[in-house]
mmCIF file of N, CA and C in Angstrom:
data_model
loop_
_atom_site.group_PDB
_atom_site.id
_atom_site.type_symbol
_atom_site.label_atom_id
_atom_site.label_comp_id
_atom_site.label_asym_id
_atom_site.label_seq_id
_atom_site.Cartn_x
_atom_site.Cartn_y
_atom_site.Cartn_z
ATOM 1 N N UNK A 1265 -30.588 11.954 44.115
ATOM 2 C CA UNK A 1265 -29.398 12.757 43.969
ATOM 3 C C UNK A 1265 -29.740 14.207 44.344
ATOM 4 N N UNK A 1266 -28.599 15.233 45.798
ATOM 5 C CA UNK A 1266 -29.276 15.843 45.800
ATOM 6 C C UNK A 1266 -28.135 16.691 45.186
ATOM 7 N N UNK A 1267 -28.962 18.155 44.905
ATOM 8 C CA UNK A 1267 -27.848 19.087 44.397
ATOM 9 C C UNK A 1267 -27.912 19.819 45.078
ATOM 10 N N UNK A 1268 -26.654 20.225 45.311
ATOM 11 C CA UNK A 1268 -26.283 22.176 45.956
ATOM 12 C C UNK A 1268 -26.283 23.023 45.552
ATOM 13 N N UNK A 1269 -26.750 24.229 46.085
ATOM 14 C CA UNK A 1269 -26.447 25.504 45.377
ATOM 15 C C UNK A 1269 -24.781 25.741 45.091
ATOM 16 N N UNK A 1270 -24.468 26.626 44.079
ATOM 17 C CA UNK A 1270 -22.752 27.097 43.786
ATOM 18 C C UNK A 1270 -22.958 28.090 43.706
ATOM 19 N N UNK A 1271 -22.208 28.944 44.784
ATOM 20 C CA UNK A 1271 -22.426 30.349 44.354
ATOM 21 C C UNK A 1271 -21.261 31.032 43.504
ATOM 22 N N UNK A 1272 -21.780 31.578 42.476
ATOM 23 C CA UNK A 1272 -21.303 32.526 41.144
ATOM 24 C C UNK A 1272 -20.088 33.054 42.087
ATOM 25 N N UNK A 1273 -19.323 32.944 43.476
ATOM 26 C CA UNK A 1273 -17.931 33.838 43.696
ATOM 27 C C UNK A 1273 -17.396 32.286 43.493
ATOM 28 N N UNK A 1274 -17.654 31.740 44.009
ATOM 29 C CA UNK A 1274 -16.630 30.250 43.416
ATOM 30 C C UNK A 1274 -16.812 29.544 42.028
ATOM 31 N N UNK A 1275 -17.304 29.318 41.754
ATOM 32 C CA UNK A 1275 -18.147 28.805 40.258
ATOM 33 C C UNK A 1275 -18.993 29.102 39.365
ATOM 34 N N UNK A 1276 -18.714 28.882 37.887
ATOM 35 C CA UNK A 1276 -19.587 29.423 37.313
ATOM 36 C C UNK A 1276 -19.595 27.976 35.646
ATOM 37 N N UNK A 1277 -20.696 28.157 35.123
ATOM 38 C CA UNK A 1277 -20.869 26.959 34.419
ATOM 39 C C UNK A 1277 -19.798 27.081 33.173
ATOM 40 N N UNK A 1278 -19.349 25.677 33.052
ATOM 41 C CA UNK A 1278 -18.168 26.036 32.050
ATOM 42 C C UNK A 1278 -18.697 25.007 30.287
ATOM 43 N N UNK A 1279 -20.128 25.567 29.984
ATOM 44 C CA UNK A 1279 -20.859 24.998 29.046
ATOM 45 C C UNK A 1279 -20.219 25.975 28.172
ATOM 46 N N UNK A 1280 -20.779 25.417 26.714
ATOM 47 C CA UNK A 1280 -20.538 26.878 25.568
ATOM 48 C C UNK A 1280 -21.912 26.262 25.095
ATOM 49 N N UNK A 1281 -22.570 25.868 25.674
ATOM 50 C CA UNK A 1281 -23.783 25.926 24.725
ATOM 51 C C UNK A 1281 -24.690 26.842 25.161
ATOM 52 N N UNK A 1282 -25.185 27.571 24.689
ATOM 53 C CA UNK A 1282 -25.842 29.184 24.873
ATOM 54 C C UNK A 1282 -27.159 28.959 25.583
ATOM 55 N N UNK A 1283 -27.827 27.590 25.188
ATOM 56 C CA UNK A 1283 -29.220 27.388 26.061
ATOM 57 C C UNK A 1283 -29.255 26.621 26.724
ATOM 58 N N UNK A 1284 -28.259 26.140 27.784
ATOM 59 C CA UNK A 1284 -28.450 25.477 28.615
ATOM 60 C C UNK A 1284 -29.000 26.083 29.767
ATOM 61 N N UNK A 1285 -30.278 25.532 30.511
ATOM 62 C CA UNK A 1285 -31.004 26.036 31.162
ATOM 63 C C UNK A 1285 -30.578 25.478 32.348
ATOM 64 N N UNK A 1286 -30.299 25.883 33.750
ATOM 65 C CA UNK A 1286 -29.831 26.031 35.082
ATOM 66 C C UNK A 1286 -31.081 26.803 36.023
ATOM 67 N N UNK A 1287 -31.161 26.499 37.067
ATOM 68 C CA UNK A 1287 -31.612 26.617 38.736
ATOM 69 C C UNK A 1287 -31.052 28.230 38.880
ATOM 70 N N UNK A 1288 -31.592 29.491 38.989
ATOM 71 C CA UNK A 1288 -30.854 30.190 39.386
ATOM 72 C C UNK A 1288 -31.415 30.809 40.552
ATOM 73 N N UNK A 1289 -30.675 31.401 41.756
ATOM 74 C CA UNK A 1289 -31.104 32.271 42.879
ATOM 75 C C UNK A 1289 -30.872 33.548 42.015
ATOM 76 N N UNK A 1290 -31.981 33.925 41.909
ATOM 77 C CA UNK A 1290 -32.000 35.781 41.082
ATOM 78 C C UNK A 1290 -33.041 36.764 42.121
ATOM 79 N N UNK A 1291 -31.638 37.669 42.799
ATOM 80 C CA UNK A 1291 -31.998 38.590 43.666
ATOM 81 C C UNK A 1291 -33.343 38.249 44.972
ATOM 82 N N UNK A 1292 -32.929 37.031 45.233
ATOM 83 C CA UNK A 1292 -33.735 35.990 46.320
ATOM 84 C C UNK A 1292 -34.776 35.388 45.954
ATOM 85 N N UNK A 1293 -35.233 35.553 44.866
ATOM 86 C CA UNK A 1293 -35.873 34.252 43.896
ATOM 87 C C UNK A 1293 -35.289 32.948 43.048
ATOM 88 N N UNK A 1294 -36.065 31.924 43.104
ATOM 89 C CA UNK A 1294 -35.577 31.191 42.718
ATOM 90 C C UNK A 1294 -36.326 30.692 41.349
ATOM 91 N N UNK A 1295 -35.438 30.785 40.074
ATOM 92 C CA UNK A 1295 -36.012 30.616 39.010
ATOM 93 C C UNK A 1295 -35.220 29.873 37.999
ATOM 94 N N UNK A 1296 -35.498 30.020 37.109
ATOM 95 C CA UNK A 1296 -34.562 29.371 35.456
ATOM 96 C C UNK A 1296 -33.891 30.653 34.897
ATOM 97 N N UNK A 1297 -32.689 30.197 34.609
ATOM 98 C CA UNK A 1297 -31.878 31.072 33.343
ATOM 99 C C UNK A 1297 -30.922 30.396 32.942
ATOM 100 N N UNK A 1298 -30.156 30.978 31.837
ATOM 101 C CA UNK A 1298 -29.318 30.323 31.065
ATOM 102 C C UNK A 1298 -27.770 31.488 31.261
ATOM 103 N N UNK A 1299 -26.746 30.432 31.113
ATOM 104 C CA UNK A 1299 -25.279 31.065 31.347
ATOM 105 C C UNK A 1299 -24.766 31.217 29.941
ATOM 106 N N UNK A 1300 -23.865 32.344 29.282
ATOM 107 C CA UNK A 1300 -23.312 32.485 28.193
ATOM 108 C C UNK A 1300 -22.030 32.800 28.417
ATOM 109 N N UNK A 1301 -21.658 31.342 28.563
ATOM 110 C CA UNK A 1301 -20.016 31.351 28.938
ATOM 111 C C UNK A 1301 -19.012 32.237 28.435
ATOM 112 N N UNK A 1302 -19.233 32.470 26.688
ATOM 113 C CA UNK A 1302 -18.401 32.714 25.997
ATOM 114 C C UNK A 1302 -18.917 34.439 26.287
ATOM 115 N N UNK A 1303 -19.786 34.912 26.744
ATOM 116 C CA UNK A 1303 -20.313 36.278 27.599
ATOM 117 C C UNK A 1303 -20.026 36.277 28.666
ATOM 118 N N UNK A 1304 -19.744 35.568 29.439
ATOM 119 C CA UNK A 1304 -19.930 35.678 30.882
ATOM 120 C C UNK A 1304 -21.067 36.528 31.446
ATOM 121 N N UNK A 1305 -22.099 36.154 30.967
ATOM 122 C CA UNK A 1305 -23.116 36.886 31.521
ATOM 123 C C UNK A 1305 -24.342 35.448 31.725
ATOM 124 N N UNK A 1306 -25.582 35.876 32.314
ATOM 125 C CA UNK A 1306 -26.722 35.329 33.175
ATOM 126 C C UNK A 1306 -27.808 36.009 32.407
ATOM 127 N N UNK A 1307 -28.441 34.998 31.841
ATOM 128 C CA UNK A 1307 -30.102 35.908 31.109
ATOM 129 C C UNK A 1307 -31.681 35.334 32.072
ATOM 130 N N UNK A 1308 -32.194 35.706 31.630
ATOM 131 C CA UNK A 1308 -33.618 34.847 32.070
ATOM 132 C C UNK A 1308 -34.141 34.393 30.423
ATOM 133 N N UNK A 1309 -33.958 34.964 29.788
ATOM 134 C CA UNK A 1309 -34.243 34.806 28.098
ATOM 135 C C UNK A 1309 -34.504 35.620 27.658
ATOM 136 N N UNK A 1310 -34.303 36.861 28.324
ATOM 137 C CA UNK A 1310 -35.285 38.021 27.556
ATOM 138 C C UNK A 1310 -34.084 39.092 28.146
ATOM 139 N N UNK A 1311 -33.306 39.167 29.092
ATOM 140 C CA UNK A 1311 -32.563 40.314 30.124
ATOM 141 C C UNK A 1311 -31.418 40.173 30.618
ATOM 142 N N UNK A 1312 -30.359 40.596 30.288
ATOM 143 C CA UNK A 1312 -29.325 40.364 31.218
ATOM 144 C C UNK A 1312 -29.717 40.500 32.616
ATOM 145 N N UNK A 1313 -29.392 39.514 33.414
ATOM 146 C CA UNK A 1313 -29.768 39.274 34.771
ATOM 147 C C UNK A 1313 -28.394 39.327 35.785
ATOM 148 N N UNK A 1314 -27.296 39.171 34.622
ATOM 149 C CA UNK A 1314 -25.865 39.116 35.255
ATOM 150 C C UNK A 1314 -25.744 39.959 37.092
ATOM 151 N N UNK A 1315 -25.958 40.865 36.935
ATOM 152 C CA UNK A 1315 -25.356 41.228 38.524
ATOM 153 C C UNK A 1315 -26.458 40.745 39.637
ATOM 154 N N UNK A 1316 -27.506 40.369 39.121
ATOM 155 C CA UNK A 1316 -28.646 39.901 40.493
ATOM 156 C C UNK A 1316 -28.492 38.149 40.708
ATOM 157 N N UNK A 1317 -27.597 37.497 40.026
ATOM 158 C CA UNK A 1317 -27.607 36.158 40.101
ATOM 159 C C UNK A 1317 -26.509 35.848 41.065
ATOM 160 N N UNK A 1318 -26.919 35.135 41.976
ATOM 161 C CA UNK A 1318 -26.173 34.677 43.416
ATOM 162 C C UNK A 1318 -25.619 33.209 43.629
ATOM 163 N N UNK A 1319 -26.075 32.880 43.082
ATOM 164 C CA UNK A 1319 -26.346 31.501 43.134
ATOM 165 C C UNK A 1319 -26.656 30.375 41.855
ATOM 166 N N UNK A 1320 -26.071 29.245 41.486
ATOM 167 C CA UNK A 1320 -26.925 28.342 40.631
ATOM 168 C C UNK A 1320 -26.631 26.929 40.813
ATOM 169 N N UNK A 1321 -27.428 26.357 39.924
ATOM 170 C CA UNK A 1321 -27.033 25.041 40.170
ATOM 171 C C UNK A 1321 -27.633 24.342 38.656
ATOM 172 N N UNK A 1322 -26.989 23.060 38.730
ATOM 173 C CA UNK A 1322 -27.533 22.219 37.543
ATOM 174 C C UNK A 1322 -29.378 21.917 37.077
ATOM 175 N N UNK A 1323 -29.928 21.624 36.804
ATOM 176 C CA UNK A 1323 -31.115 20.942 36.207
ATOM 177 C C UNK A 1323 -31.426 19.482 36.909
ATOM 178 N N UNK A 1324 -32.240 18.644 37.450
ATOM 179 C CA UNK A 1324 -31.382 17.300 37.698
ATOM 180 C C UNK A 1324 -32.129 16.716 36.352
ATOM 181 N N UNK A 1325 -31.478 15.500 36.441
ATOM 182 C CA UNK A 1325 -31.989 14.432 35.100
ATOM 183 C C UNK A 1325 -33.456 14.381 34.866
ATOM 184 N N UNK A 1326 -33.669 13.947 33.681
ATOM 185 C CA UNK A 1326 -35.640 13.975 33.633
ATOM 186 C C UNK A 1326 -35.824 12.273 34.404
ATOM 187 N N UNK A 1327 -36.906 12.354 34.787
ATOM 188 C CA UNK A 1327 -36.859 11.108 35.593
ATOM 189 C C UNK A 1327 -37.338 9.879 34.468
ATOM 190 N N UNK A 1328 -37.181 8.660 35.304
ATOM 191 C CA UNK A 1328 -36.839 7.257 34.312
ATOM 192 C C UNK A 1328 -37.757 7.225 33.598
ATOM 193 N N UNK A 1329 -38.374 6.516 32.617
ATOM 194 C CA UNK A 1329 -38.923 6.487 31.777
ATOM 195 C C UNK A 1329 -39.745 7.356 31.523
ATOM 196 N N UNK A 1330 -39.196 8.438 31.346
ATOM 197 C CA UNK A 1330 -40.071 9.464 30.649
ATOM 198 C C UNK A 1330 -39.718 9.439 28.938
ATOM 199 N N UNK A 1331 -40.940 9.564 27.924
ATOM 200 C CA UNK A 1331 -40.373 10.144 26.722
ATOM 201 C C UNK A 1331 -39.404 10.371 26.659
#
């Protein structure tokens, strides 16, 4: 399964759970952060990252028989 990038002018994650961790393009890196819907803002865990995030995408599934 492959995934696409979504970029933050069309979409943005419509979770309310505060740590859900996402794929993000941050200022042409590609790393982890989390979306705070009910903020509308982009962290890395430590920073609002909101205006450098371009891009995101889902997590994919953990693969089959893992723990």
């Amino acid at each position: 399964m492959t995934q696409e990038w979504i970029s933050v002018k069309d979409k943005l994650p419509q979770n309310y759970e505060s740590r859900q961790m996402y794929i993000i393009c941050n200022s042409g890196f590609v790393t982890f952060g989390f979306y705070y819907s009910n903020k509308k803002t982009w962290s890395d865990g430590k920073y609002d990252i909101t205006s450098q995030v371009t891009h995101w995408m889902p997590l994919p599934p953990q693969p089959k028989g893992q723990p």
